[in-house]
Coordinates of C-alpha atoms and ligand atoms in Angstrom, one line a residue:
X8 CA 24.5 74.5 -17.8
X9 CA 25.2 71.4 -20.4
X10 CA 21.9 70.7 -21.9
X11 CA 21.1 66.7 -22.4
X12 CA 20.7 64.8 -25.7
X13 CA 17.0 64.8 -26.3
X14 CA 17.0 61.3 -27.7
X15 CA 17.5 60.0 -24.2
X16 CA 14.1 61.8 -23.1
X17 CA 11.7 59.7 -25.8
X18 CA 9.4 57.0 -25.1
X19 CA 8.0 54.9 -27.7
X20 CA 5.1 57.1 -29.0
X21 CA 7.7 60.1 -29.1
X22 CA 9.9 58.1 -31.2
X23 CA 7.1 57.3 -33.9
X24 CA 5.8 61.0 -33.8
X25 CA 9.6 62.0 -34.5
X26 CA 9.8 59.4 -37.0
X27 CA 6.1 60.7 -38.8
X28 CA 7.2 64.4 -38.8
X29 CA 10.6 63.7 -40.6
X30 CA 8.9 61.3 -43.0
X31 CA 6.8 64.5 -43.8
X32 CA 9.8 66.8 -43.8
X33 CA 11.8 64.7 -46.3
X34 CA 9.0 64.8 -48.5
X35 CA 8.4 68.5 -48.2
X36 CA 12.4 69.0 -48.9
X37 CA 12.6 66.7 -52.1
X38 CA 9.4 68.3 -53.7
X39 CA 10.2 72.2 -52.7
X40 CA 13.4 72.9 -53.8
X41 CA 12.6 76.7 -54.9
X42 CA 10.7 79.1 -52.9
X43 CA 7.9 79.0 -55.4
X44 CA 7.7 75.3 -54.9
X45 CA 7.9 75.6 -51.1
X46 CA 4.8 77.9 -51.4
X47 CA 2.8 75.9 -53.7
X48 CA 2.9 73.0 -51.0
X49 CA 2.3 75.6 -48.2
X50 CA -0.8 76.6 -49.9
X51 CA -2.0 73.2 -50.5
X52 CA -1.5 72.3 -47.0
X53 CA -2.8 75.3 -45.6
X54 CA -6.1 74.7 -47.8
X55 CA -6.4 71.2 -46.3
X56 CA -6.3 72.3 -43.1
X57 CA -9.1 74.8 -43.4
X58 CA -7.4 78.1 -44.3
X59 CA -8.8 80.4 -47.4
X60 CA -7.1 83.1 -49.4
X61 CA -7.5 86.2 -47.6
X62 CA -8.4 88.0 -51.2
X63 CA -11.3 85.9 -51.2
X64 CA -12.5 86.7 -47.4
X65 CA -14.5 89.4 -46.8
X66 CA -14.8 89.2 -43.1
X67 CA -12.8 87.3 -40.3
X68 CA -13.5 86.5 -36.7
X69 CA -11.5 84.5 -33.8
X70 CA -10.7 80.9 -35.2
X71 CA -10.9 82.1 -38.9
X72 CA -7.8 80.9 -40.9
X73 CA -6.4 82.7 -44.0
X74 CA -3.2 82.9 -46.0
X75 CA -1.8 85.6 -48.4
X76 CA 0.8 84.6 -50.8
X77 CA 3.2 87.7 -52.7
X78 CA 4.3 86.6 -55.8
X79 CA 4.1 83.0 -55.5
X80 CA 7.4 83.3 -53.2
X81 CA 6.4 84.5 -50.1
X82 CA 3.3 83.1 -47.8
X83 CA 1.8 84.1 -44.6
X84 CA -0.7 82.1 -42.7
X85 CA -3.0 83.9 -39.9
X86 CA -5.2 82.2 -37.6
X87 CA -7.4 84.5 -35.7
X88 CA -7.2 84.5 -31.8
X89 CA -9.5 85.2 -29.2
X90 CA -7.7 88.1 -28.1
X91 CA -7.9 91.4 -29.8
X92 CA -5.3 91.9 -32.5
X93 CA -4.2 95.1 -30.8
X94 CA -2.9 93.3 -28.1
X95 CA -0.2 91.3 -30.5
X96 CA 0.2 88.3 -32.5
X97 CA 2.6 85.3 -32.0
X98 CA 4.7 85.0 -34.9
X99 CA 6.9 82.2 -36.6
X100 CA 9.0 83.2 -39.4
X101 CA 11.4 81.4 -41.5
X102 CA 12.8 81.6 -44.9
X103 CA 12.3 79.3 -47.8
X104 CA 15.1 80.4 -50.5
X105 CA 18.4 78.4 -50.5
X106 CA 21.7 78.8 -51.9
X107 CA 21.8 77.7 -55.7
X108 CA 22.8 78.9 -59.2
X109 CA 20.6 81.1 -61.3
X110 CA 20.2 80.9 -64.9
X111 CA 21.5 84.2 -66.2
X112 CA 18.8 85.8 -68.6
X113 CA 20.9 84.8 -71.8
X114 CA 22.2 81.7 -70.3
X115 CA 22.8 79.4 -73.3
X116 CA 25.8 79.2 -75.5
X117 CA 28.3 76.3 -77.5
X118 CA 31.6 76.1 -76.9
X119 CA 33.5 73.2 -78.8
X120 CA 30.6 71.0 -79.3
X121 CA 29.0 71.3 -75.7
X122 CA 26.2 73.4 -74.7
X123 CA 26.1 75.4 -71.6
X124 CA 23.9 77.4 -69.6
X125 CA 25.6 80.3 -67.7
X126 CA 24.7 80.9 -64.1
X127 CA 25.1 83.4 -61.3
X128 CA 25.2 82.1 -58.0
X129 CA 22.4 83.0 -55.2
X130 CA 23.5 83.4 -51.9
X131 CA 26.5 82.5 -50.0
X132 CA 28.7 79.3 -51.6
X133 CA 31.6 77.5 -51.4
X134 CA 31.6 77.5 -55.2
X135 CA 34.1 74.3 -55.4
X136 CA 31.3 72.3 -53.9
X137 CA 29.2 72.7 -56.6
X138 CA 31.1 71.0 -59.5
X139 CA 31.3 67.1 -60.4
X140 CA 27.3 66.6 -58.9
X141 CA 24.3 65.9 -60.6
X142 CA 22.4 69.2 -60.7
X143 CA 18.6 69.7 -61.6
X144 CA 16.8 72.5 -62.9
X145 CA 13.7 74.2 -61.1
X146 CA 11.7 77.1 -62.1
X147 CA 9.2 78.9 -64.3
X148 CA 9.5 80.2 -67.6
X149 CA 6.8 83.6 -68.1
X150 CA 6.2 83.9 -72.0
X151 CA 5.0 87.1 -73.6
X152 CA 1.5 85.9 -73.9
X153 CA 1.4 85.6 -70.1
X154 CA 1.5 82.0 -69.8
X155 CA 4.1 80.8 -66.9
X156 CA 5.7 77.5 -67.8
X157 CA 6.8 75.4 -64.7
X158 CA 9.9 73.6 -65.1
X159 CA 11.6 70.4 -63.2
X160 CA 14.5 68.4 -64.8
X161 CA 16.4 66.1 -63.0
X162 CA 14.1 64.9 -60.2
X163 CA 12.3 61.9 -62.0
X164 CA 14.6 58.6 -62.0
X165 CA 13.9 58.7 -65.9
X166 CA 14.9 62.6 -66.4
X167 CA 18.6 63.5 -67.3
X168 CA 20.5 65.6 -64.7
X169 CA 22.9 68.2 -65.8
X170 CA 26.2 69.7 -64.2
X171 CA 29.2 71.5 -63.8
X172 CA 32.7 69.7 -64.6
X173 CA 36.1 69.9 -62.9
X174 CA 39.4 69.7 -63.9
X175 CA 40.8 66.4 -63.5
X176 CA 43.3 65.6 -60.9
X177 CA 46.3 64.6 -62.9
X178 CA 46.2 68.1 -64.9
X179 CA 45.4 70.0 -61.9
X180 CA 48.7 70.8 -60.1
X181 CA 48.3 74.7 -60.8
X182 CA 44.6 74.6 -59.4
X183 CA 45.6 72.8 -56.4
X184 CA 47.7 75.6 -55.6
X185 CA 45.1 78.2 -55.5
X186 CA 43.3 79.6 -52.5
X187 CA 40.0 77.4 -51.9
X188 CA 37.8 81.0 -52.6
X189 CA 39.1 80.9 -56.2
X190 CA 39.8 76.9 -57.1
X191 CA 36.7 77.3 -59.0
X192 CA 35.4 81.0 -60.0
X193 CA 31.9 82.2 -60.2
X194 CA 32.2 82.4 -64.1
X195 CA 33.4 78.8 -64.4
X196 CA 29.9 77.7 -62.8
X197 CA 28.7 76.8 -66.1
X198 CA 26.0 74.1 -66.4
X199 CA 26.9 71.6 -69.2
X200 CA 23.5 70.7 -70.6
X201 CA 24.5 68.8 -74.1
X202 CA 26.7 67.5 -76.6
X203 CA 24.9 66.5 -79.9
X204 CA 24.8 68.3 -82.6
X205 CA 21.7 68.6 -84.8
X206 CA 21.9 67.4 -88.7
X207 CA 21.9 69.8 -91.2
X208 CA 22.4 72.8 -88.9
X209 CA 25.4 75.0 -90.1
X210 CA 26.3 76.7 -86.5
X211 CA 26.0 76.0 -83.2
X212 CA 24.3 72.5 -83.9
X213 CA 24.2 71.1 -80.3
X214 CA 23.0 74.7 -79.2
X215 CA 20.4 74.2 -81.9
X216 CA 19.6 70.6 -80.7
X217 CA 19.2 72.0 -77.3
X218 CA 16.8 74.3 -78.4
X219 CA 14.6 72.2 -80.3
X220 CA 14.1 70.2 -77.4
X221 CA 12.8 73.0 -75.2
X222 CA 10.6 74.1 -78.0
X223 CA 9.3 70.5 -78.5
X224 CA 9.1 69.8 -74.4
X225 CA 7.8 73.3 -73.2
X226 CA 6.8 75.2 -76.6
X227 CA 9.9 77.9 -75.3
X228 CA 12.2 79.8 -77.7
X229 CA 15.4 81.1 -76.6
X230 CA 14.0 84.7 -75.8
X231 CA 11.9 83.1 -73.4
X232 CA 15.1 83.0 -71.0
X233 CA 14.8 86.4 -70.8
X234 CA 11.7 86.3 -69.0
X235 CA 12.7 82.9 -66.5
X236 CA 13.5 82.1 -63.2
X237 CA 15.3 78.7 -63.5
X238 CA 17.3 77.6 -60.5
X239 CA 19.8 75.2 -60.7
X240 CA 20.0 72.6 -57.6
X241 CA 21.4 69.7 -56.3
X242 CA 19.7 66.7 -57.9
X243 CA 17.8 64.0 -55.8
X244 CA 15.5 63.5 -52.8
X245 CA 16.3 63.9 -49.2
X246 CA 17.3 61.0 -47.3
X247 CA 18.0 59.5 -43.8
X248 CA 21.4 59.8 -42.7
X249 CA 23.6 57.5 -40.4
X250 CA 23.3 54.0 -39.8
X251 CA 21.1 54.5 -37.0
X252 CA 19.0 56.9 -39.7
X253 CA 19.2 59.7 -36.8
X254 CA 19.9 62.4 -39.1
X255 CA 18.2 63.7 -42.7
X256 CA 20.5 64.9 -45.6
X257 CA 19.3 66.9 -48.2
X258 CA 19.7 70.2 -49.9
X259 CA 18.0 73.3 -48.5
X260 CA 17.6 72.4 -45.2
X261 CA 18.8 76.3 -44.4
X262 CA 15.9 77.0 -43.8
X263 CA 13.3 74.8 -44.9
X264 CA 14.1 73.0 -41.7
X265 CA 12.3 76.0 -39.8
X266 CA 9.8 76.7 -42.7
X267 CA 8.4 73.0 -42.7
X268 CA 8.2 72.7 -38.8
X269 CA 6.8 76.6 -38.4
X270 CA 4.3 75.5 -40.9
X271 CA 3.5 72.0 -39.5
X272 CA 3.0 73.7 -35.8
X273 CA 0.9 76.8 -37.3
X274 CA -1.3 74.3 -39.2
X275 CA -1.8 72.0 -35.8
X276 CA -2.7 74.7 -33.1
X277 CA -6.1 75.0 -32.5
X278 CA -7.9 77.8 -31.3
X279 CA -5.0 80.0 -29.9
X280 CA -5.3 83.2 -27.7
X281 CA -3.2 85.4 -29.7
X282 CA -3.7 85.6 -33.2
X283 CA -1.0 82.8 -34.6
X284 CA 0.9 83.9 -37.8
X285 CA 3.6 82.1 -39.8
X286 CA 5.9 84.1 -42.4
X287 CA 7.4 82.1 -44.6
X288 CA 9.8 84.4 -46.5
X289 CA 12.2 84.3 -49.9
X290 CA 15.6 86.5 -50.2
X291 CA 16.9 86.0 -47.0
X292 CA 20.1 84.7 -48.6
X293 CA 20.8 88.2 -50.3
X294 CA 19.7 90.2 -47.8
X295 CA 15.8 89.8 -47.4
X296 CA 15.2 92.8 -50.3
X297 CA 12.9 92.7 -52.8
X298 CA 9.2 92.8 -52.7
X299 CA 9.0 89.2 -51.2
X300 CA 11.6 89.5 -48.6
X301 CA 10.9 90.1 -45.1
X302 CA 12.2 94.1 -45.8
X303 CA 9.2 94.5 -47.9
X304 CA 6.0 95.9 -46.7
X305 CA 4.0 92.5 -47.7
X306 CA 3.7 91.6 -44.0
X307 CA 2.3 95.0 -42.5
X308 CA -0.1 95.1 -45.4
X309 CA -1.4 91.8 -44.8
X310 CA -2.0 92.7 -41.2
X311 CA -3.6 96.0 -42.2
X312 CA -5.7 93.6 -44.5
X313 CA -6.7 91.3 -41.7
X314 CA -7.7 94.1 -39.1
X315 CA -9.9 95.5 -41.9
X316 CA -11.8 92.1 -42.4
X317 CA -12.0 92.1 -38.6
X318 CA -13.7 95.8 -38.7
X319 CA -10.7 97.0 -36.6
X320 CA -8.5 98.9 -38.8
X321 CA -6.5 101.9 -38.2
X322 CA -3.2 102.8 -38.6
X323 CA -2.7 103.2 -34.9
X324 CA -4.3 99.7 -34.2
X325 CA -1.9 98.2 -36.7
X326 CA 1.3 99.9 -35.3
X327 CA -0.2 98.6 -31.8
X328 CA -0.8 94.9 -32.8
X329 CA 2.8 94.9 -34.3
X330 CA 4.5 96.4 -31.3
X331 CA 2.7 94.1 -28.8
X332 CA 3.8 91.0 -30.8
X333 CA 6.0 88.3 -30.0
X334 CA 8.1 86.5 -32.8
X335 CA 10.4 83.7 -33.3
X336 CA 12.5 84.4 -36.0
X337 CA 13.7 81.1 -36.8
X338 CA 16.6 80.1 -38.8
X339 CA 19.9 77.3 -38.9
X340 CA 22.3 77.3 -36.9
X341 CA 26.4 75.9 -37.0
X342 CA 26.2 72.3 -35.2
X343 CA 29.1 72.0 -33.4
X344 CA 31.4 69.9 -35.6
X345 CA 34.2 67.8 -34.0
X346 CA 36.3 67.5 -37.4
X347 CA 36.4 71.3 -37.2
X348 CA 36.3 72.0 -33.2
X349 CA 38.6 75.3 -33.4
X350 CA 35.7 77.1 -35.2
X351 CA 33.5 76.6 -32.0
X352 CA 33.5 78.1 -28.3
X353 CA 32.1 74.9 -26.7
X354 CA 30.1 76.6 -24.0
X355 CA 28.0 78.4 -26.5
X356 CA 27.6 76.7 -29.7
X357 CA 24.5 74.4 -30.7
X358 CA 24.8 70.5 -30.7
X359 CA 23.3 67.8 -33.1
X360 CA 20.4 66.1 -30.7
X361 CA 19.8 69.0 -27.9
X362 CA 16.9 70.4 -28.9
X363 CA 16.1 73.7 -30.8
X364 CA 18.4 76.4 -30.6
X365 CA 17.7 80.0 -29.2
X366 CA 20.3 82.5 -30.3
X367 CA 19.7 86.0 -28.2
X368 CA 21.6 87.6 -30.5
X369 CA 23.6 87.2 -34.0
X370 CA 26.2 89.3 -36.2
X371 CA 29.7 89.6 -36.6
X372 CA 32.5 91.8 -35.2
X373 CA 31.1 92.9 -31.9
X374 CA 27.4 91.5 -32.6
X375 CA 27.2 94.0 -35.3
X376 CA 24.0 93.6 -37.5
X377 CA 22.2 91.9 -34.6
X378 CA 18.9 91.8 -33.3
X379 CA 19.7 91.8 -29.4
X380 CA 16.6 90.1 -27.8
X381 CA 15.5 91.3 -24.7
X382 CA 16.4 89.5 -21.2
X383 CA 13.0 89.3 -20.3
X384 CA 11.6 88.0 -23.5
X385 CA 14.2 85.3 -23.3
X386 CA 13.4 84.7 -19.7
X387 CA 9.5 84.1 -20.9
X388 CA 10.6 82.2 -23.7
X389 CA 12.2 79.6 -20.8
X390 CA 9.2 79.5 -19.0
X391 CA 7.0 78.1 -21.9
X392 CA 9.6 75.9 -23.0
X393 CA 9.9 74.1 -19.8
X394 CA 6.5 74.1 -19.2
X395 CA 5.9 72.2 -22.3
X396 CA 8.9 69.9 -21.9
X397 CA 10.7 71.3 -25.2
X398 CA 14.5 70.3 -25.1
X399 CA 16.2 73.6 -26.2
X400 CA 19.8 75.0 -26.1
X401 CA 21.6 78.4 -26.5
X402 CA 24.0 79.2 -29.0
X403 CA 26.1 81.6 -30.7
X404 CA 27.4 81.0 -34.4
X405 CA 31.1 79.9 -33.8
X406 CA 33.5 81.7 -32.1
X407 CA 33.9 85.6 -31.4
X408 CA 35.3 87.3 -34.6
X409 CA 35.2 83.7 -36.5
X410 CA 32.8 85.2 -38.8
X411 CA 29.2 85.3 -38.2
X412 CA 25.6 85.5 -40.0
X413 CA 22.4 87.6 -40.5
X414 CA 18.9 86.7 -40.2
X415 CA 15.7 88.1 -40.9
X416 CA 15.3 89.3 -37.1
X417 CA 16.1 92.7 -36.9
X418 CA 13.8 93.6 -39.4
X419 CA 10.4 92.8 -37.8
X420 CA 12.1 93.9 -34.4
X421 CA 12.0 97.6 -35.9
X422 CA 8.3 97.7 -35.0
X423 CA 9.2 97.2 -31.5
X424 CA 8.0 93.4 -31.3
X425 CA 10.0 91.1 -29.1
X426 CA 12.4 88.8 -31.5
X427 CA 14.4 86.2 -30.7
X428 CA 16.4 84.2 -33.1
X429 CA 15.8 80.3 -33.0
X430 CA 16.1 77.3 -35.1
X431 CA 17.8 74.1 -35.8
X432 CA 21.5 73.1 -36.1
X433 CA 22.8 72.0 -39.2
X434 CA 26.1 70.5 -40.4
X435 CA 27.5 71.4 -43.4
X436 CA 25.5 74.7 -44.0
X437 CA 25.2 75.8 -47.5
X438 CA 27.0 73.0 -49.3
X439 CA 25.0 71.2 -51.8
X440 CA 23.6 68.4 -49.1
X441 CA 23.3 69.9 -45.6
X442 CA 22.5 67.5 -42.4
X443 CA 20.1 67.7 -39.6
X444 CA 19.6 65.7 -36.4
X445 CA 15.8 64.4 -36.9
X446 CA 15.6 65.2 -32.8
X447 CA 16.3 68.6 -33.2
X448 CA 13.7 68.7 -36.1
X449 CA 11.0 67.5 -33.5
X450 CA 11.8 69.6 -30.9
X451 CA 12.0 72.7 -33.5
X452 CA 8.1 71.6 -34.2
X453 CA 7.3 71.0 -30.6
X454 CA 8.9 74.7 -29.5
X455 CA 6.9 76.5 -32.3
X456 CA 3.5 74.7 -31.1
X457 CA 4.4 76.0 -27.4
X458 CA 5.0 79.4 -28.7
X459 CA 1.7 79.8 -30.5
X460 CA 0.0 78.4 -27.4
X461 CA 1.5 80.0 -24.5
X462 CA 3.5 83.0 -25.4
Ligands
MN502 MN1 19.2 80.6 -43.5
MN503 MN1 21.7 80.6 -44.9

């Protein structure tokens, strides 16, 4: 049951299409390094494709396109289908938050003529990977007067970058004997941001200098950190990877690789039979919690709003619509890595270039925490994929009892809908720079279009 390498199946026209898609994808990654930035880009792309803000729309009919955003960090797109909503929707879901370092609420301090920003990491990271790298700061500062200031430092070629230092190898004898999990510890992830004291300052002259720059550039005070969301991420753009340019290296491909391809597919599909939905959600990396995570009621509430605008709302109709829906819960999978072959079971893992990945179940320790998709649903998906010439593979995340991971799949599945995990294979997942295959990105987009059209 070995799957063939998708690269071998492409003609010139497909290779050109693949290239165009990946150029757009790299641009999305370079500009969208936080959930907020991704939502902004998604809103812009949706508007250009004829989508309107659901809050500004009084009635809806088949063919209409609307989006709804929650707190600027989660967005859902709806294209109303020809079939009654009660018969269910076809839903693409992916997450737009990625592992990173968040500034603490009281982050700025000075030690020995050096100024630092203290952080609390977000999501699962190997902390030692985040030192000795150029880092950028992205996010917002909300001031008491209600204004919200956007901040991006470290991406423009003329910008400075910041970063975390590591101990020199010459003095690291003791450090190198430590377990990898404590070589760098959470409280050591403090970002160096300055070293120049402000003249005629009594105390903390370097920190005072940094504050004067923040005041001048953004009109913010130290107290404004209390109401800020500032995320420290790797600085720099997404790039082609490999001498043959067959891969993409970037920060944040988990899970923006599925988010972007889902979004592009949703915008491409026209006049679907079933209502086509694309959910780009926040907070997956910390358990899908909060008002903008998949566990919030935002999705269900917007379904009710959409049905209301169509004049078909009732509590029962919403429940039927959700229960009758199909969903692809799209997230990245662990690509087989020959360097770390012992972590994979070769018959049941994902490979670069072999297409979009379906995982009937995820989970750990006996599939715990998994949404186990039904055999019938997987059977129907196989037909839709084959009918649309989509290259796909099936995989588990590594060997049994080696670890595991969860996704958002089990949350919408609670409505009784059909949900399966799908997505793109990644090398160096959760590292500051992750790698994907351009062919898999192309196949993911093809898969999502086929799903919205034909499921
Ligand atoms: Mn993910
Ligand atoms: Mn992840």
